[in-house]
Amino acid sequence: MADRVQHDMASIGAHVERIPGVDGWGDILKTRTPWGGDGPGILVLSHIDTVHPIGSIEDILPVRHEEDRVYGPGIYDMKAGAYIAYHAYRHLVRMGAETPLPITFLYVPEEEVGSPTSREIIEREALANKYVLVTEPARDGGKIVTSRKGVADFHLTVKGRPAHAGARHEDGRSAIREMARQILRLEEMTDYATGVTLNVGMIEGGTGINVVPAECTAQVDMRVPNEATANEMCERILALEPFDPDVELEVTGGMNRPAYDKDENIAALFDHAKSLAKEIGFELQDVVKTGGGSDGNFTAALGIPTLDGLGADGYGAHSDYEHIYYSSLEPRTRLMLLLFQTLK
Ligand SMILES: [Zn+2]
């Protein structure tokens, strides 16, 4: 993917800087328009990873075009969005046009796991620019994203005491039994009214059906609407105590992506995009605060006006029926192009 981006961007005259990946992750690509110098401009954020396993393009989700839908692994989240930005830039180059502001296109390799290695450069680039445009998918009929919940993850480990499940049952302290109670307690913290959700997405434990399990681990995903709730919930979860005094419970983790609101700068940027969309001939709307996190959380939380969800419209991110609406590509590429041409 990185080779492809490097080749495509270089072939239309962008300055390409390839930053070697660390910790086993892929390379990060920072590409910049040849015009506009070093000053602050527009940062376009895209990720080139996907959750789909290698090979799914062959059998589970082959690329195919059916009526207005185009299917493919990662096509909606967010290959199409990355291409929309690329095509808008390519159009400028073909017209021999420049934009008032320089544009930096940043492609990161691990957004789907929380951008552990690229967060630093994302934040640094955001602070060096005036606006951030994120090419994550649009949703619900082309709506874009102007606020997002924060994302946290936690790892729970319970250590009990093993025993023979038949001969010495009473000597055992079941780590799975304790974890089951913790899971219910965590899931009950979900409150749709305040926008807090908890999901215990993975559990692992036990060594055999006839052994009282000595260890059990669980992974928890939490979404929160704002910083105050984030702090309160993180404190509550990190302070969890075991129900059974004979077992140990260890909780680690915390916030990964901060929540952000549609502040007045984001609102102004959105209004501007809305008026551009009207020129093109469609009505641009934004969604109520979404629970999905993105790299836009990092940049908006730093106070840099951020518009997210500028990618293609479609459906089924991360699923085996992931697709985009082909008809959304042209208007959204035009919108990206007009944003490039009008942001000052
Ligand atoms: Zn994405």
mmCIF file of C-alpha atoms and ligand atoms in Angstrom:
data_model
loop_
_atom_site.group_PDB
_atom_site.id
_atom_site.type_symbol
_atom_site.label_atom_id
_atom_site.label_comp_id
_atom_site.label_asym_id
_atom_site.label_seq_id
_atom_site.Cartn_x
_atom_site.Cartn_y
_atom_site.Cartn_z
ATOM 1 C CA MET A 1 0.000 0.000 0.000
ATOM 2 C CA ALA A 2 2.774 2.398 0.932
ATOM 3 C CA ASP A 3 4.585 1.655 -2.356
ATOM 4 C CA ARG A 4 1.394 2.364 -4.256
ATOM 5 C CA VAL A 5 0.772 5.681 -2.512
ATOM 6 C CA GLN A 6 4.402 6.718 -2.900
ATOM 7 C CA HIS A 7 4.348 5.958 -6.620
ATOM 8 C CA ASP A 8 0.986 7.618 -7.289
ATOM 9 C CA MET A 9 1.736 10.793 -5.354
ATOM 10 C CA ALA A 10 5.249 11.145 -6.785
ATOM 11 C CA SER A 11 3.911 10.718 -10.330
ATOM 12 C CA ILE A 12 1.815 13.860 -9.947
ATOM 13 C CA GLY A 13 4.583 15.969 -8.573
ATOM 14 C CA ALA A 14 4.074 15.758 -4.807
ATOM 15 C CA HIS A 15 7.088 15.811 -2.539
ATOM 16 C CA VAL A 16 7.077 12.417 -0.837
ATOM 17 C CA GLU A 17 8.724 11.683 2.479
ATOM 18 C CA ARG A 18 8.638 8.053 3.588
ATOM 19 C CA ILE A 19 9.086 7.535 7.300
ATOM 20 C CA PRO A 20 10.136 3.959 8.162
ATOM 21 C CA GLY A 21 7.661 2.009 10.297
ATOM 22 C CA VAL A 22 8.506 1.065 13.854
ATOM 23 C CA ASP A 23 7.437 -1.819 16.115
ATOM 24 C CA GLY A 24 6.531 -3.927 13.101
ATOM 25 C CA TRP A 25 4.060 -1.423 11.651
ATOM 26 C CA GLY A 26 4.132 -0.114 8.115
ATOM 27 C CA ASP A 27 5.774 3.050 6.841
ATOM 28 C CA ILE A 28 4.152 6.468 7.194
ATOM 29 C CA LEU A 29 3.940 8.636 4.092
ATOM 30 C CA LYS A 30 4.012 12.397 4.270
ATOM 31 C CA THR A 31 3.457 13.993 0.896
ATOM 32 C CA ARG A 32 3.145 17.675 0.136
ATOM 33 C CA THR A 33 2.160 19.895 -2.731
ATOM 34 C CA PRO A 34 5.205 21.480 -4.393
ATOM 35 C CA TRP A 35 3.669 24.917 -3.907
ATOM 36 C CA GLY A 36 3.039 26.975 -0.811
ATOM 37 C CA GLY A 37 6.393 26.646 0.934
ATOM 38 C CA ASP A 38 6.689 25.535 4.538
ATOM 39 C CA GLY A 39 3.862 27.613 5.961
ATOM 40 C CA PRO A 40 0.737 26.292 7.649
ATOM 41 C CA GLY A 41 -1.840 24.880 5.263
ATOM 42 C CA ILE A 42 -4.264 21.989 4.970
ATOM 43 C CA LEU A 43 -3.539 18.560 6.421
ATOM 44 C CA VAL A 44 -5.371 15.699 4.731
ATOM 45 C CA LEU A 45 -5.408 12.586 6.912
ATOM 46 C CA SER A 46 -5.886 9.102 5.490
ATOM 47 C CA HIS A 47 -5.133 5.603 6.741
ATOM 48 C CA ILE A 48 -4.097 2.820 4.392
ATOM 49 C CA ASP A 49 -4.664 -0.132 6.730
ATOM 50 C CA THR A 50 -7.837 -2.176 6.969
ATOM 51 C CA VAL A 51 -9.300 -4.731 9.363
ATOM 52 C CA HIS A 52 -9.868 -7.259 6.568
ATOM 53 C CA PRO A 53 -7.460 -10.229 6.645
ATOM 54 C CA ILE A 54 -5.024 -10.712 3.766
ATOM 55 C CA GLY A 55 -6.689 -12.817 1.090
ATOM 56 C CA SER A 56 -10.268 -11.664 1.671
ATOM 57 C CA ILE A 57 -10.165 -9.872 -1.669
ATOM 58 C CA GLU A 58 -9.978 -13.332 -3.313
ATOM 59 C CA ASP A 59 -12.928 -15.091 -1.716
ATOM 60 C CA ILE A 60 -14.862 -13.257 1.021
ATOM 61 C CA LEU A 61 -15.096 -9.794 -0.504
ATOM 62 C CA PRO A 62 -13.983 -9.668 -4.140
ATOM 63 C CA VAL A 63 -14.038 -6.253 -5.796
ATOM 64 C CA ARG A 64 -17.239 -6.007 -7.838
ATOM 65 C CA HIS A 65 -19.567 -3.321 -9.135
ATOM 66 C CA GLU A 66 -23.300 -4.045 -8.797
ATOM 67 C CA GLU A 67 -25.661 -1.250 -9.744
ATOM 68 C CA ASP A 68 -24.509 1.718 -7.618
ATOM 69 C CA ARG A 69 -22.545 -0.386 -5.152
ATOM 70 C CA VAL A 70 -18.835 -1.184 -5.404
ATOM 71 C CA TYR A 71 -17.679 -3.879 -2.985
ATOM 72 C CA GLY A 72 -14.194 -4.573 -1.684
ATOM 73 C CA PRO A 73 -12.160 -4.965 1.500
ATOM 74 C CA GLY A 74 -11.621 -1.514 2.986
ATOM 75 C CA ILE A 75 -13.159 0.269 0.016
ATOM 76 C CA TYR A 76 -15.484 2.304 2.249
ATOM 77 C CA ASP A 77 -13.147 2.588 5.251
ATOM 78 C CA MET A 78 -11.222 4.252 3.679
ATOM 79 C CA LYS A 79 -9.588 3.448 0.351
ATOM 80 C CA ALA A 80 -12.207 5.463 -1.538
ATOM 81 C CA GLY A 81 -11.691 8.484 0.710
ATOM 82 C CA ALA A 82 -7.932 8.375 0.215
ATOM 83 C CA TYR A 83 -8.535 8.232 -3.539
ATOM 84 C CA ILE A 84 -10.981 11.130 -3.424
ATOM 85 C CA ALA A 85 -8.248 13.339 -1.951
ATOM 86 C CA TYR A 86 -5.705 12.013 -4.444
ATOM 87 C CA HIS A 87 -7.997 12.678 -7.401
ATOM 88 C CA ALA A 88 -8.825 16.182 -6.222
ATOM 89 C CA TYR A 89 -5.111 16.930 -6.064
ATOM 90 C CA ARG A 90 -4.466 15.275 -9.423
ATOM 91 C CA HIS A 91 -7.181 17.416 -10.970
ATOM 92 C CA LEU A 92 -5.407 20.560 -9.752
ATOM 93 C CA VAL A 93 -2.129 19.353 -11.226
ATOM 94 C CA ARG A 94 -3.755 18.594 -14.580
ATOM 95 C CA MET A 95 -5.287 22.060 -14.685
ATOM 96 C CA GLY A 96 -1.930 23.575 -13.817
ATOM 97 C CA ALA A 97 -3.611 25.202 -10.822
ATOM 98 C CA GLU A 98 -2.320 25.836 -7.334
ATOM 99 C CA THR A 99 -4.205 26.387 -4.078
ATOM 100 C CA PRO A 100 -3.951 29.347 -1.684
ATOM 101 C CA LEU A 101 -2.586 27.029 1.015
ATOM 102 C CA PRO A 102 -0.047 24.198 0.729
ATOM 103 C CA ILE A 103 -1.554 20.755 1.273
ATOM 104 C CA THR A 104 0.066 17.921 3.218
ATOM 105 C CA PHE A 105 -1.324 14.414 2.686
ATOM 106 C CA LEU A 106 -0.486 12.051 5.524
ATOM 107 C CA TYR A 107 -1.057 8.297 5.119
ATOM 108 C CA VAL A 108 -0.770 6.202 8.270
ATOM 109 C CA PRO A 109 -0.484 2.393 8.572
ATOM 110 C CA GLU A 110 -2.310 1.513 11.822
ATOM 111 C CA GLU A 111 -5.358 3.709 12.418
ATOM 112 C CA GLU A 112 -7.548 0.659 12.957
ATOM 113 C CA VAL A 113 -5.661 -0.211 16.138
ATOM 114 C CA GLY A 114 -5.527 3.340 17.503
ATOM 115 C CA SER A 115 -2.519 4.773 15.622
ATOM 116 C CA PRO A 116 0.068 3.829 18.272
ATOM 117 C CA THR A 117 3.073 4.696 16.099
ATOM 118 C CA SER A 118 1.666 7.550 14.002
ATOM 119 C CA ARG A 119 -0.132 9.570 16.674
ATOM 120 C CA GLU A 120 2.904 11.707 17.391
ATOM 121 C CA ILE A 121 3.399 12.707 13.763
ATOM 122 C CA ILE A 122 -0.347 13.233 13.252
ATOM 123 C CA GLU A 123 -0.395 15.668 16.167
ATOM 124 C CA ARG A 124 2.782 17.398 15.056
ATOM 125 C CA GLU A 125 1.476 17.865 11.515
ATOM 126 C CA ALA A 126 -1.911 19.059 12.789
ATOM 127 C CA LEU A 127 -0.258 21.730 14.915
ATOM 128 C CA ALA A 128 1.747 22.849 11.883
ATOM 129 C CA ASN A 129 -1.404 23.388 9.808
ATOM 130 C CA LYS A 130 -4.570 25.503 9.820
ATOM 131 C CA TYR A 131 -7.137 22.865 8.900
ATOM 132 C CA VAL A 132 -7.460 19.097 8.990
ATOM 133 C CA LEU A 133 -9.572 17.174 6.477
ATOM 134 C CA VAL A 134 -10.069 13.490 7.268
ATOM 135 C CA THR A 135 -11.062 11.099 4.502
ATOM 136 C CA GLU A 136 -12.901 8.608 6.720
ATOM 137 C CA PRO A 137 -16.164 7.369 5.193
ATOM 138 C CA ALA A 138 -19.325 9.438 5.045
ATOM 139 C CA ARG A 139 -22.420 7.926 6.578
ATOM 140 C CA ASP A 140 -26.213 7.887 6.502
ATOM 141 C CA GLY A 141 -26.603 9.445 3.080
ATOM 142 C CA GLY A 142 -23.358 11.399 2.839
ATOM 143 C CA LYS A 143 -23.253 13.007 6.262
ATOM 144 C CA ILE A 144 -19.888 14.147 7.587
ATOM 145 C CA VAL A 145 -18.456 14.144 11.093
ATOM 146 C CA THR A 146 -17.956 17.272 13.207
ATOM 147 C CA SER A 147 -17.769 15.706 16.670
ATOM 148 C CA ARG A 148 -16.745 12.331 17.990
ATOM 149 C CA LYS A 149 -16.872 10.401 21.222
ATOM 150 C CA GLY A 150 -13.637 9.491 22.948
ATOM 151 C CA VAL A 151 -12.337 5.927 22.870
ATOM 152 C CA ALA A 152 -10.756 3.995 25.723
ATOM 153 C CA ASP A 153 -9.530 0.454 26.045
ATOM 154 C CA PHE A 154 -8.886 -1.635 29.114
ATOM 155 C CA HIS A 155 -7.285 -4.981 29.779
ATOM 156 C CA LEU A 156 -8.474 -7.040 32.756
ATOM 157 C CA THR A 157 -6.552 -9.949 34.246
ATOM 158 C CA VAL A 158 -7.977 -12.157 36.988
ATOM 159 C CA LYS A 159 -5.732 -14.583 38.826
ATOM 160 C CA GLY A 160 -7.539 -17.274 40.794
ATOM 161 C CA ARG A 161 -6.362 -20.622 42.135
ATOM 162 C CA PRO A 162 -6.333 -23.852 40.072
ATOM 163 C CA ALA A 163 -7.743 -27.117 41.383
ATOM 164 C CA HIS A 164 -9.057 -30.457 40.142
ATOM 165 C CA ALA A 165 -12.672 -29.796 39.224
ATOM 166 C CA GLY A 166 -13.751 -33.189 40.586
ATOM 167 C CA ALA A 167 -11.467 -34.150 43.458
ATOM 168 C CA ARG A 168 -10.615 -30.740 44.975
ATOM 169 C CA HIS A 169 -13.265 -28.339 43.682
ATOM 170 C CA GLU A 170 -13.482 -26.503 46.996
ATOM 171 C CA ASP A 171 -9.782 -25.584 46.886
ATOM 172 C CA GLY A 172 -10.154 -23.737 43.582
ATOM 173 C CA ARG A 173 -10.907 -20.069 43.033
ATOM 174 C CA SER A 174 -12.300 -19.693 39.538
ATOM 175 C CA ALA A 175 -10.854 -16.788 37.570
ATOM 176 C CA ILE A 176 -13.601 -17.216 34.961
ATOM 177 C CA ARG A 177 -16.354 -16.965 37.576
ATOM 178 C CA GLU A 178 -14.829 -13.740 38.881
ATOM 179 C CA MET A 179 -14.415 -12.358 35.352
ATOM 180 C CA ALA A 180 -18.038 -13.209 34.539
ATOM 181 C CA ARG A 181 -19.172 -10.995 37.406
ATOM 182 C CA GLN A 182 -16.776 -8.218 36.353
ATOM 183 C CA ILE A 183 -18.098 -8.400 32.797
ATOM 184 C CA LEU A 184 -21.678 -7.913 33.939
ATOM 185 C CA ARG A 185 -20.651 -5.010 36.155
ATOM 186 C CA LEU A 186 -18.768 -3.357 33.278
ATOM 187 C CA GLU A 187 -21.515 -3.860 30.710
ATOM 188 C CA GLU A 188 -24.042 -2.407 33.131
ATOM 189 C CA MET A 189 -22.099 0.882 33.068
ATOM 190 C CA THR A 190 -23.430 1.412 29.522
ATOM 191 C CA ASP A 191 -25.820 4.344 29.514
ATOM 192 C CA TYR A 192 -27.278 5.284 26.141
ATOM 193 C CA ALA A 193 -28.830 8.425 27.662
ATOM 194 C CA THR A 194 -25.428 9.915 28.520
ATOM 195 C CA GLY A 195 -23.646 8.312 25.561
ATOM 196 C CA VAL A 196 -21.380 5.983 27.527
ATOM 197 C CA THR A 197 -20.978 2.496 26.074
ATOM 198 C CA LEU A 198 -18.864 -0.416 27.260
ATOM 199 C CA ASN A 199 -18.174 -3.542 25.282
ATOM 200 C CA VAL A 200 -16.258 -6.542 26.569
ATOM 201 C CA GLY A 201 -15.155 -7.664 23.153
ATOM 202 C CA MET A 202 -12.749 -10.483 23.929
ATOM 203 C CA ILE A 203 -12.264 -12.953 26.762
ATOM 204 C CA GLU A 204 -9.828 -15.773 27.281
ATOM 205 C CA GLY A 205 -9.397 -18.124 30.186
ATOM 206 C CA GLY A 206 -9.056 -21.642 31.528
ATOM 207 C CA THR A 207 -6.828 -24.553 30.628
ATOM 208 C CA GLY A 208 -9.219 -27.517 30.618
ATOM 209 C CA ILE A 209 -12.849 -28.441 31.262
ATOM 210 C CA ASN A 210 -11.914 -30.333 34.432
ATOM 211 C CA VAL A 211 -9.662 -27.654 35.933
ATOM 212 C CA VAL A 212 -10.880 -24.765 38.052
ATOM 213 C CA PRO A 213 -9.470 -21.919 35.955
ATOM 214 C CA ALA A 214 -6.533 -20.013 37.407
ATOM 215 C CA GLU A 215 -6.486 -17.165 34.932
ATOM 216 C CA CYS A 216 -8.865 -15.183 32.779
ATOM 217 C CA THR A 217 -8.310 -12.038 30.703
ATOM 218 C CA ALA A 218 -10.747 -9.655 29.012
ATOM 219 C CA GLN A 219 -10.489 -6.689 26.648
ATOM 220 C CA VAL A 220 -12.877 -3.811 27.035
ATOM 221 C CA ASP A 221 -13.748 -0.987 24.663
ATOM 222 C CA MET A 222 -15.374 2.134 26.094
ATOM 223 C CA ARG A 223 -16.804 5.204 24.300
ATOM 224 C CA VAL A 224 -17.485 8.441 26.157
ATOM 225 C CA PRO A 225 -19.056 11.744 25.069
ATOM 226 C CA ASN A 226 -16.654 14.213 26.704
ATOM 227 C CA GLU A 227 -13.516 14.637 28.777
ATOM 228 C CA ALA A 228 -15.260 14.941 32.157
ATOM 229 C CA THR A 229 -17.089 11.655 31.631
ATOM 230 C CA ALA A 230 -13.870 10.110 30.319
ATOM 231 C CA ASN A 231 -12.034 10.960 33.518
ATOM 232 C CA GLU A 232 -14.847 9.789 35.760
ATOM 233 C CA MET A 233 -15.314 6.478 33.927
ATOM 234 C CA CYS A 234 -11.592 5.716 33.661
ATOM 235 C CA GLU A 235 -11.198 6.288 37.385
ATOM 236 C CA ARG A 236 -14.124 3.978 38.122
ATOM 237 C CA ILE A 237 -12.852 1.183 35.922
ATOM 238 C CA LEU A 238 -9.219 1.355 37.041
ATOM 239 C CA ALA A 239 -10.433 1.147 40.652
ATOM 240 C CA LEU A 240 -12.463 -2.048 40.183
ATOM 241 C CA GLU A 241 -12.065 -4.501 43.039
ATOM 242 C CA PRO A 242 -12.564 -8.267 42.889
ATOM 243 C CA PHE A 243 -15.848 -9.669 44.239
ATOM 244 C CA ASP A 244 -14.004 -12.678 45.645
ATOM 245 C CA PRO A 245 -11.323 -11.615 48.160
ATOM 246 C CA ASP A 246 -9.281 -14.723 47.301
ATOM 247 C CA VAL A 247 -8.587 -13.712 43.710
ATOM 248 C CA GLU A 248 -6.500 -10.927 42.213
ATOM 249 C CA LEU A 249 -7.826 -8.457 39.681
ATOM 250 C CA GLU A 250 -5.547 -6.226 37.650
ATOM 251 C CA VAL A 251 -6.947 -3.500 35.377
ATOM 252 C CA THR A 252 -4.789 -1.535 32.941
ATOM 253 C CA GLY A 253 -5.571 0.858 30.108
ATOM 254 C CA GLY A 254 -7.262 4.192 29.668
ATOM 255 C CA MET A 255 -8.187 6.746 27.024
ATOM 256 C CA ASN A 256 -6.801 6.160 23.558
ATOM 257 C CA ARG A 257 -8.570 8.896 21.568
ATOM 258 C CA PRO A 258 -9.987 11.998 23.231
ATOM 259 C CA ALA A 259 -13.575 13.095 22.587
ATOM 260 C CA TYR A 260 -14.252 16.363 20.781
ATOM 261 C CA ASP A 261 -17.171 18.686 20.239
ATOM 262 C CA LYS A 262 -18.217 20.820 17.319
ATOM 263 C CA ASP A 263 -16.656 24.055 18.559
ATOM 264 C CA GLU A 264 -17.113 27.379 16.748
ATOM 265 C CA ASN A 265 -14.101 26.855 14.462
ATOM 266 C CA ILE A 266 -15.322 23.437 13.390
ATOM 267 C CA ALA A 267 -18.816 24.902 12.944
ATOM 268 C CA ALA A 268 -17.414 27.655 10.692
ATOM 269 C CA LEU A 269 -15.455 25.128 8.635
ATOM 270 C CA PHE A 270 -18.560 22.970 8.336
ATOM 271 C CA ASP A 271 -20.696 25.941 7.222
ATOM 272 C CA HIS A 272 -18.095 26.746 4.583
ATOM 273 C CA ALA A 273 -18.128 23.137 3.305
ATOM 274 C CA LYS A 274 -21.925 23.210 3.325
ATOM 275 C CA SER A 275 -22.004 26.279 1.079
ATOM 276 C CA LEU A 276 -19.515 24.612 -1.308
ATOM 277 C CA ALA A 277 -21.693 21.493 -1.441
ATOM 278 C CA LYS A 278 -24.664 23.663 -2.310
ATOM 279 C CA GLU A 279 -22.721 25.090 -5.275
ATOM 280 C CA ILE A 280 -22.040 21.531 -6.432
ATOM 281 C CA GLY A 281 -25.683 20.636 -5.981
ATOM 282 C CA PHE A 282 -26.101 18.629 -2.817
ATOM 283 C CA GLU A 283 -26.970 19.330 0.771
ATOM 284 C CA LEU A 284 -24.185 18.582 3.245
ATOM 285 C CA GLN A 285 -25.244 17.501 6.719
ATOM 286 C CA ASP A 286 -23.333 16.362 9.775
ATOM 287 C CA VAL A 287 -24.193 13.471 12.068
ATOM 288 C CA VAL A 288 -24.952 13.691 15.756
ATOM 289 C CA LYS A 289 -21.853 12.813 17.760
ATOM 290 C CA THR A 290 -20.641 9.459 16.493
ATOM 291 C CA GLY A 291 -19.196 6.704 18.655
ATOM 292 C CA GLY A 292 -16.628 5.779 16.047
ATOM 293 C CA GLY A 293 -13.127 7.085 16.729
ATOM 294 C CA SER A 294 -10.643 8.262 14.107
ATOM 295 C CA ASP A 295 -7.375 10.152 13.840
ATOM 296 C CA GLY A 296 -9.581 13.257 13.652
ATOM 297 C CA ASN A 297 -10.036 12.897 17.427
ATOM 298 C CA PHE A 298 -6.362 13.724 17.941
ATOM 299 C CA THR A 299 -6.350 16.788 15.715
ATOM 300 C CA ALA A 300 -9.671 18.282 16.842
ATOM 301 C CA ALA A 301 -8.779 17.781 20.499
ATOM 302 C CA LEU A 302 -5.703 19.970 19.830
ATOM 303 C CA GLY A 303 -8.033 22.740 18.695
ATOM 304 C CA ILE A 304 -7.252 22.485 14.971
ATOM 305 C CA PRO A 305 -10.497 22.846 12.967
ATOM 306 C CA THR A 306 -11.190 19.348 11.676
ATOM 307 C CA LEU A 307 -13.747 18.002 9.218
ATOM 308 C CA ASP A 308 -14.067 14.236 9.167
ATOM 309 C CA GLY A 309 -16.094 11.796 7.107
ATOM 310 C CA LEU A 310 -15.182 13.457 3.793
ATOM 311 C CA GLY A 311 -14.710 10.084 2.107
ATOM 312 C CA ALA A 312 -17.183 8.150 -0.009
ATOM 313 C CA ASP A 313 -20.684 7.307 1.131
ATOM 314 C CA GLY A 314 -21.417 3.622 1.511
ATOM 315 C CA TYR A 315 -22.210 0.959 4.036
ATOM 316 C CA GLY A 316 -20.828 -1.934 6.024
ATOM 317 C CA ALA A 317 -17.379 -0.813 7.190
ATOM 318 C CA HIS A 318 -15.364 -3.765 8.563
ATOM 319 C CA SER A 319 -17.955 -6.297 7.315
ATOM 320 C CA ASP A 320 -18.006 -8.866 4.500
ATOM 321 C CA TYR A 321 -20.514 -6.705 2.604
ATOM 322 C CA GLU A 322 -18.489 -3.465 2.790
ATOM 323 C CA HIS A 323 -19.264 -1.219 -0.179
ATOM 324 C CA ILE A 324 -19.348 2.379 -1.406
ATOM 325 C CA TYR A 325 -21.978 4.132 -3.494
ATOM 326 C CA TYR A 326 -20.296 4.798 -6.805
ATOM 327 C CA SER A 327 -22.424 7.884 -7.391
ATOM 328 C CA SER A 328 -20.980 9.558 -4.281
ATOM 329 C CA LEU A 329 -17.438 9.649 -5.698
ATOM 330 C CA GLU A 330 -17.817 12.558 -8.094
ATOM 331 C CA PRO A 331 -19.656 15.063 -5.871
ATOM 332 C CA ARG A 332 -17.389 14.330 -2.944
ATOM 333 C CA THR A 333 -14.251 14.700 -5.048
ATOM 334 C CA ARG A 334 -15.624 18.044 -6.227
ATOM 335 C CA LEU A 335 -16.206 19.042 -2.606
ATOM 336 C CA MET A 336 -12.635 18.105 -1.682
ATOM 337 C CA LEU A 337 -11.333 20.068 -4.668
ATOM 338 C CA LEU A 338 -13.349 23.157 -3.717
ATOM 339 C CA LEU A 339 -12.150 22.927 -0.126
ATOM 340 C CA PHE A 340 -8.566 22.811 -1.400
ATOM 341 C CA GLN A 341 -9.225 25.834 -3.615
ATOM 342 C CA THR A 342 -11.084 28.009 -1.109
ATOM 343 C CA LEU A 343 -9.532 27.429 2.312
ATOM 344 C CA LYS A 344 -7.269 30.324 3.209
HETATM 345 ZN ZN ZN B 1 -11.268 4.289 8.946
#
